[in-house]
Short mmCIF file of C-alpha atoms in Angstrom, two decimals:
data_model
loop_
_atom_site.label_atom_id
_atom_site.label_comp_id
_atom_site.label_asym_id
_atom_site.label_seq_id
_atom_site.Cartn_x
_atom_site.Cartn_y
_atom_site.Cartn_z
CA UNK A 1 155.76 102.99 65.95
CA UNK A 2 153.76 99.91 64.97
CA UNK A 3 152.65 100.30 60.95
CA UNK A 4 155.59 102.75 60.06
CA UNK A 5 156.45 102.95 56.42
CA UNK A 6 159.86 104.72 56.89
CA UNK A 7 158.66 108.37 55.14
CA UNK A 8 158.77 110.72 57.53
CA UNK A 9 158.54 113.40 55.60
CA UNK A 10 154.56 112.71 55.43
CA UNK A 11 154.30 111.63 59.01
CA UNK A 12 152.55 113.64 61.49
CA UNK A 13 154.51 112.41 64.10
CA UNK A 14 158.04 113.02 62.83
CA UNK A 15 160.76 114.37 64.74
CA UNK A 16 158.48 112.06 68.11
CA UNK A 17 158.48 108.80 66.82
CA UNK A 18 160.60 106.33 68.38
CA UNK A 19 161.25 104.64 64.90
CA UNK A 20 162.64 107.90 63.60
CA UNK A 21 164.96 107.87 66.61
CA UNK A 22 166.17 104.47 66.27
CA UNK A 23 166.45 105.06 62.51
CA UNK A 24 169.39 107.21 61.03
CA UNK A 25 168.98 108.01 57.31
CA UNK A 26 172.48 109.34 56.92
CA UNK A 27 174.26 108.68 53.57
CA UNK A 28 177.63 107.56 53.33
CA UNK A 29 180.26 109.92 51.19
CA UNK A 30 181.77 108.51 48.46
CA UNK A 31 184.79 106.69 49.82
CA UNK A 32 187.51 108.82 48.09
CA UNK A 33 186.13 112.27 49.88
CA UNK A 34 186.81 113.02 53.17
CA UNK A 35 185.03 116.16 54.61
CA UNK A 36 185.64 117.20 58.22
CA UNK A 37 182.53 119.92 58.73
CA UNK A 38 179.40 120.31 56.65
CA UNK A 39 177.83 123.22 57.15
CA UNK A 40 174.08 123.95 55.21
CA UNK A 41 173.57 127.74 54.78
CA UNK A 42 169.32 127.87 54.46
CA UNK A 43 166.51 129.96 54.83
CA UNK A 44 162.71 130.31 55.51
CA UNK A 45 161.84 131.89 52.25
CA UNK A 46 163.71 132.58 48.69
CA UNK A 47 164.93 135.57 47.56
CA UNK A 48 166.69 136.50 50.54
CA UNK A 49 170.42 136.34 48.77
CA UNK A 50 171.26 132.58 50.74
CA UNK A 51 174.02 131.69 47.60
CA UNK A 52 175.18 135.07 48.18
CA UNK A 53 176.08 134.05 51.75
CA UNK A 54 176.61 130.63 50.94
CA UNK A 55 179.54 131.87 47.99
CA UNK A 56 181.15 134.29 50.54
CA UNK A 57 181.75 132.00 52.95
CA UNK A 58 183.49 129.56 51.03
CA UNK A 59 185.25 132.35 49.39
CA UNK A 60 186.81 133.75 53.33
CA UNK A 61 187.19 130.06 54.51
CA UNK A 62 189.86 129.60 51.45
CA UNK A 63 191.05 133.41 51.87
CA UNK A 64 192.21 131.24 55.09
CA UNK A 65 193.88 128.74 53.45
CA UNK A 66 191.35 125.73 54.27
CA UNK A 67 189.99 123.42 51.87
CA UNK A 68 186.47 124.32 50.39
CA UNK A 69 183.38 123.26 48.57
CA UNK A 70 180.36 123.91 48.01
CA UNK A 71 177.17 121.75 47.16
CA UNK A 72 174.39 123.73 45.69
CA UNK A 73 171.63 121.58 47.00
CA UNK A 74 168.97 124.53 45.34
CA UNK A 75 168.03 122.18 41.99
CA UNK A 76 165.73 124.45 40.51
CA UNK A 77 167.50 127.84 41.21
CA UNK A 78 171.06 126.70 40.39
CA UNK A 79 173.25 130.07 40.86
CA UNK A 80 176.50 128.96 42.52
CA UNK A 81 178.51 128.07 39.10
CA UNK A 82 177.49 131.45 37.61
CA UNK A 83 178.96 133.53 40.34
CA UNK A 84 182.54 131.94 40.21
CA UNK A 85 182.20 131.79 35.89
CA UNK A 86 182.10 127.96 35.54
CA UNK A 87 180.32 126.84 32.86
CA UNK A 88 180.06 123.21 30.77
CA UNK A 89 179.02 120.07 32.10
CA UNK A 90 181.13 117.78 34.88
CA UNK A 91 183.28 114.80 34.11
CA UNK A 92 183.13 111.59 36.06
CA UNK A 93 185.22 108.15 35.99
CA UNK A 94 184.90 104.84 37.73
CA UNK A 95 185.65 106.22 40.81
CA UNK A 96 183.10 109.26 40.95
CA UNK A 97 181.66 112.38 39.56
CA UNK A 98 184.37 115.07 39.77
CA UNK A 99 183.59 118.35 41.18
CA UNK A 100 184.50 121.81 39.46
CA UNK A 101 186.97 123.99 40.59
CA UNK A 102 186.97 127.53 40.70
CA UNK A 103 190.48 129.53 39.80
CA UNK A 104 191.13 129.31 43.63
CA UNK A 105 190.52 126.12 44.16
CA UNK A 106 187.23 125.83 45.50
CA UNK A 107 184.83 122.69 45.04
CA UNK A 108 181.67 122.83 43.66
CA UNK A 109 178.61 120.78 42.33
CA UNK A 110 175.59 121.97 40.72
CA UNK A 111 172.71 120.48 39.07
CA UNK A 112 173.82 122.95 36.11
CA UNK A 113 176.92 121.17 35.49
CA UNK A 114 174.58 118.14 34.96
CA UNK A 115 172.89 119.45 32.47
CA UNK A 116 173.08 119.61 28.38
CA UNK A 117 172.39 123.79 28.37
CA UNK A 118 172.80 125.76 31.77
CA UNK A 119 169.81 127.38 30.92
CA UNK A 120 167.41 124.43 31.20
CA UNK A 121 164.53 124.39 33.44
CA UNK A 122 164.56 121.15 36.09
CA UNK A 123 160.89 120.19 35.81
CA UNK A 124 161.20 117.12 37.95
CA UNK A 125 159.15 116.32 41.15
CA UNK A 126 159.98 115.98 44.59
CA UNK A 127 161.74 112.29 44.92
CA UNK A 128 163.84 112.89 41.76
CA UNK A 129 165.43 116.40 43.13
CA UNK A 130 165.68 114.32 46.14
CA UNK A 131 167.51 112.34 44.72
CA UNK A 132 169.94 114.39 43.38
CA UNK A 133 171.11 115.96 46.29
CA UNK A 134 171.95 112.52 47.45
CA UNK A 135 174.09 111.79 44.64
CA UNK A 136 175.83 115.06 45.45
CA UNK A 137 176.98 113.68 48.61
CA UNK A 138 177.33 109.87 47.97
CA UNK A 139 178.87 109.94 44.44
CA UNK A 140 180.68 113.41 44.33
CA UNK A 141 184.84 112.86 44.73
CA UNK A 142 185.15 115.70 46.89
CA UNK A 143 188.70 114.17 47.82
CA UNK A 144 190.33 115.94 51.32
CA UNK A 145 188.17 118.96 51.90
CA UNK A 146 187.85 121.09 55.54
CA UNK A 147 184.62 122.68 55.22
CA UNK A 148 181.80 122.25 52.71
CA UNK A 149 179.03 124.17 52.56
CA UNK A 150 175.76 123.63 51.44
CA UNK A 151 173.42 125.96 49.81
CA UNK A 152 169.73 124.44 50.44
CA UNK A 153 166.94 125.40 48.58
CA UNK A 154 164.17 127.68 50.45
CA UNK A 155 161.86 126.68 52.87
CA UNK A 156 160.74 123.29 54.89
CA UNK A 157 159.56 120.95 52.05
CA UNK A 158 160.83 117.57 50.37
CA UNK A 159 164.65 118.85 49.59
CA UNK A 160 165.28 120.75 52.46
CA UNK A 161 164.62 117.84 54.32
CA UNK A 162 166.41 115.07 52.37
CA UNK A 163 169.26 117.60 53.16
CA UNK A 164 168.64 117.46 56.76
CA UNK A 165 168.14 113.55 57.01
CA UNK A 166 170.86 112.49 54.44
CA UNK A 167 173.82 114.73 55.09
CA UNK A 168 176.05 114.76 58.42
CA UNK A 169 175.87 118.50 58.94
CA UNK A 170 177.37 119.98 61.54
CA UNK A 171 175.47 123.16 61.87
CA UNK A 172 173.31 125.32 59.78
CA UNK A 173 173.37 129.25 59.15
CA UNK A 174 170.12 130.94 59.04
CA UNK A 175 169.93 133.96 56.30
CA UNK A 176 167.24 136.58 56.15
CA UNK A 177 166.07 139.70 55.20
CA UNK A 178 165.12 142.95 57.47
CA UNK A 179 160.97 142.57 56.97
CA UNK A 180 158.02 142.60 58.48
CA UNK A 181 157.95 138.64 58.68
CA UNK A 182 161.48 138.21 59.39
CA UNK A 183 161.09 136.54 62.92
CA UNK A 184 158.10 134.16 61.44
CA UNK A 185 160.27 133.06 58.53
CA UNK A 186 163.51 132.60 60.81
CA UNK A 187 161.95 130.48 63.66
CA UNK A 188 160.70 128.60 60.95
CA UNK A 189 163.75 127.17 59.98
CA UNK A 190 164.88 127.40 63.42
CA UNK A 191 162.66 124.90 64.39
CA UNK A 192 162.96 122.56 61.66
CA UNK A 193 166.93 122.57 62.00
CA UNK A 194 166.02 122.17 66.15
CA UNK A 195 163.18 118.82 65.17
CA UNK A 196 166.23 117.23 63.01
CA UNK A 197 168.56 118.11 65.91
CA UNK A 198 170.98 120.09 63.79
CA UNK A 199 172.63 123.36 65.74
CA UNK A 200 171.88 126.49 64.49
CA UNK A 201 175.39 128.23 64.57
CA UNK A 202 173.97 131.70 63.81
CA UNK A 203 171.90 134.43 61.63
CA UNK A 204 173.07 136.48 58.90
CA UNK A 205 170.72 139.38 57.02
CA UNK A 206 171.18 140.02 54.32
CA UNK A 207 170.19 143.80 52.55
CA UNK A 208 170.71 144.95 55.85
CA UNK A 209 171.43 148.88 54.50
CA UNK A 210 172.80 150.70 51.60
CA UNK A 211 175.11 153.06 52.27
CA UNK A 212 175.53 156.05 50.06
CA UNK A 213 178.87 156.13 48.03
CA UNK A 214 178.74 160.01 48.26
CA UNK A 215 178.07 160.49 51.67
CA UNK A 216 178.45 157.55 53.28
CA UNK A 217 174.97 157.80 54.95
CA UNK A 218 173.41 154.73 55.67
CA UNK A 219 169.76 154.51 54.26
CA UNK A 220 167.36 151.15 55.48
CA UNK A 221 165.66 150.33 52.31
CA UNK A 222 163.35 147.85 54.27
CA UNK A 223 162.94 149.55 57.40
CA UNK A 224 164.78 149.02 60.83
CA UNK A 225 166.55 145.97 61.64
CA UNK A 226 165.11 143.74 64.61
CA UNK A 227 167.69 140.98 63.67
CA UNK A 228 169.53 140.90 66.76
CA UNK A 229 166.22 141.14 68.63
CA UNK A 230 164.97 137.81 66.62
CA UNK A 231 168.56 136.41 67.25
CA UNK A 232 168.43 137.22 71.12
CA UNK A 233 164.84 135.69 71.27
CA UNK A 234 166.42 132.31 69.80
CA UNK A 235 169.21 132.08 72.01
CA UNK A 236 172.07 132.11 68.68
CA UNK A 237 174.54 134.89 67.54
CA UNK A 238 173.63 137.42 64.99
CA UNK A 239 176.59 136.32 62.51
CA UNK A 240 176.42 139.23 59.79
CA UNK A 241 174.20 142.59 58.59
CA UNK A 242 175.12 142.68 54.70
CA UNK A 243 174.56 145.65 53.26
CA UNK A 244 173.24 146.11 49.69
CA UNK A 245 176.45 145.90 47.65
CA UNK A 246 176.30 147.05 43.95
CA UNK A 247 180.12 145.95 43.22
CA UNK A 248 179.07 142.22 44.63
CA UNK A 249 176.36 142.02 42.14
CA UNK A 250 178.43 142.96 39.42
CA UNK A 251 180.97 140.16 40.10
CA UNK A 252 177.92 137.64 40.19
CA UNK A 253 176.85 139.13 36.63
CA UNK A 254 180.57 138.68 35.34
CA UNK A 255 181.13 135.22 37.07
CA UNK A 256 184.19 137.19 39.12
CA UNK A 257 183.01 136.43 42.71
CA UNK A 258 186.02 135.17 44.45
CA UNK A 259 187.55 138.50 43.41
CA UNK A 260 185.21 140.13 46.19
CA UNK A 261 186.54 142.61 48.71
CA UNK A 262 183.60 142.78 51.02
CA UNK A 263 184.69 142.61 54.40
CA UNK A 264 180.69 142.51 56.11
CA UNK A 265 180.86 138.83 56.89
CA UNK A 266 184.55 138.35 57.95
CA UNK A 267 183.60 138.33 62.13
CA UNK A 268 180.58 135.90 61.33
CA UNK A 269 183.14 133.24 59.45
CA UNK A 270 185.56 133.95 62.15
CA UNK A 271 182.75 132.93 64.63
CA UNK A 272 182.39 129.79 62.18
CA UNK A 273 185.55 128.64 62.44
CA UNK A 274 185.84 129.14 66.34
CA UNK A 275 182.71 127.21 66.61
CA UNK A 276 183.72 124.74 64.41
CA UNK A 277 187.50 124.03 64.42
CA UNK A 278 189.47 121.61 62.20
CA UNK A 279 192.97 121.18 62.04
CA UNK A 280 194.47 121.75 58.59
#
């Protein structure tokens, strides 16, 4: 398109345009790292429990013996190094910033281990965040890992779709919640991941249910599911329901999450992995 400055992200005719079709802003990985799948785990709105999803399956994915990370690509709500109990800032060398690892191995980078106290607000604008995520994925030494997966932050604005433009990924999981504006918020980011041409592998919701402890009676705090109806309507599997799971909370609070036992999502990362093989 004659005139065009490059920043799609204001245009009104991205995702048309045939310079944003000839033009591929994909970011090399640093050239120690080699990652086989990406996958972005997002969602339409916050709150929804996305790093919950996000942690779990990177958690099953090493349960299976394969190489993991994650890249918490949500700036200003941070939460992946307090669920697995890292804390402290990360180290770096001439060849890279080095990523934390959790007690079972498991990669991760955070804005928090950037900065001076965990508990620091990042006040910084659009561009800068931006920016960061970048540097997660061009500077990071993520060394030999088989699937990496990205926690975005919420919605369709500036990070989101750095994310989308920057990174090679492979597929994105949807995660919601059983309201009233669940099939709004879901196609959404359904149609954002279809404009950047990024398959949606599937949807997980989360606080599906609780289910007593006494009786075992299953009680839908938000009202019925349509889930699977919003699923069939898109054409893409309906990964997970996650219930409302006091004893997964818990081991967030302590920084314990890899100890999990939750077994809710174990079909949708087996669906994962079919969809998406690698060979260890």
């Amino acid at each position: 398109m004659s005139g065009c400055s490059g920043n799609c992200g204001s245009c009104p005719s991205a995702g048309s345009c045939d310079s944003q079709q000839k033009q591929s802003f994909l970011e090399s990985t640093n050239q120690y790292s080699h990652v086989k799948k990406v996958i972005g785990v997002v969602s339409g709105k916050g709150g929804v429990g996305k790093s919950l999803v996000t942690a779990t399956l990177a958690v099953l994915f090493n349960r299976k013996g394969y190489n993991t990370a994650i890249l918490d690509a949500d700036v200003t709500g941070p939460s992946i190094p307090k669920m697995f109990g890292i804390h402290g800032r990360a180290t770096g060398s001439d060849l890279g910033i080095n990523p934390a690892v959790t007690a079972n191995g498991i990669k991760i980078m955070s804005v928090n281990l950037m900065l001076p106290h965990e508990e620091d607000p990042v006040i910084w604008r659009g561009p800068v965040l931006s920016g960061v995520v970048k540097q997660f994925w061009t500077d990071v030494v993520w060394d030999e890992v088989d699937y990496l997966f990205v926690d975005m932050p919420p919605g369709t604005g500036d990070v989101p779709l750095t994310v989308f433009q920057s990174i090679p990924l492979d597929g994105i999981v949807i995660v919601t919640s059983p309201q009233e504006l669940v099939s709004l918020i879901v196609k959404k980011a359904y149609n954002m991941a279809k404009m950047m041409d990024v398959p949606v592998l599937g949807l997980v919701e989360n606080f599906s249910y609780l289910q007593c402890p006494d009786c075992g009676k299953v009680i839908h705090l938000f009202g019925k599911s349509n889930a699977q109806e919003v699923a069939d309507q898109l054409g893409i599997p309906l990964l997970a329901q996650v219930p409302i799971d006091p004893a997964l909370a818990a081991l967030v609070d302590e920084g314990e999450f890899e100890r999990m036992t939750s077994h809710s999502m174990d079909n949708g990362a087996s669906a994962l992995e079919a969809a998406l093989p690698v060979s260890q």
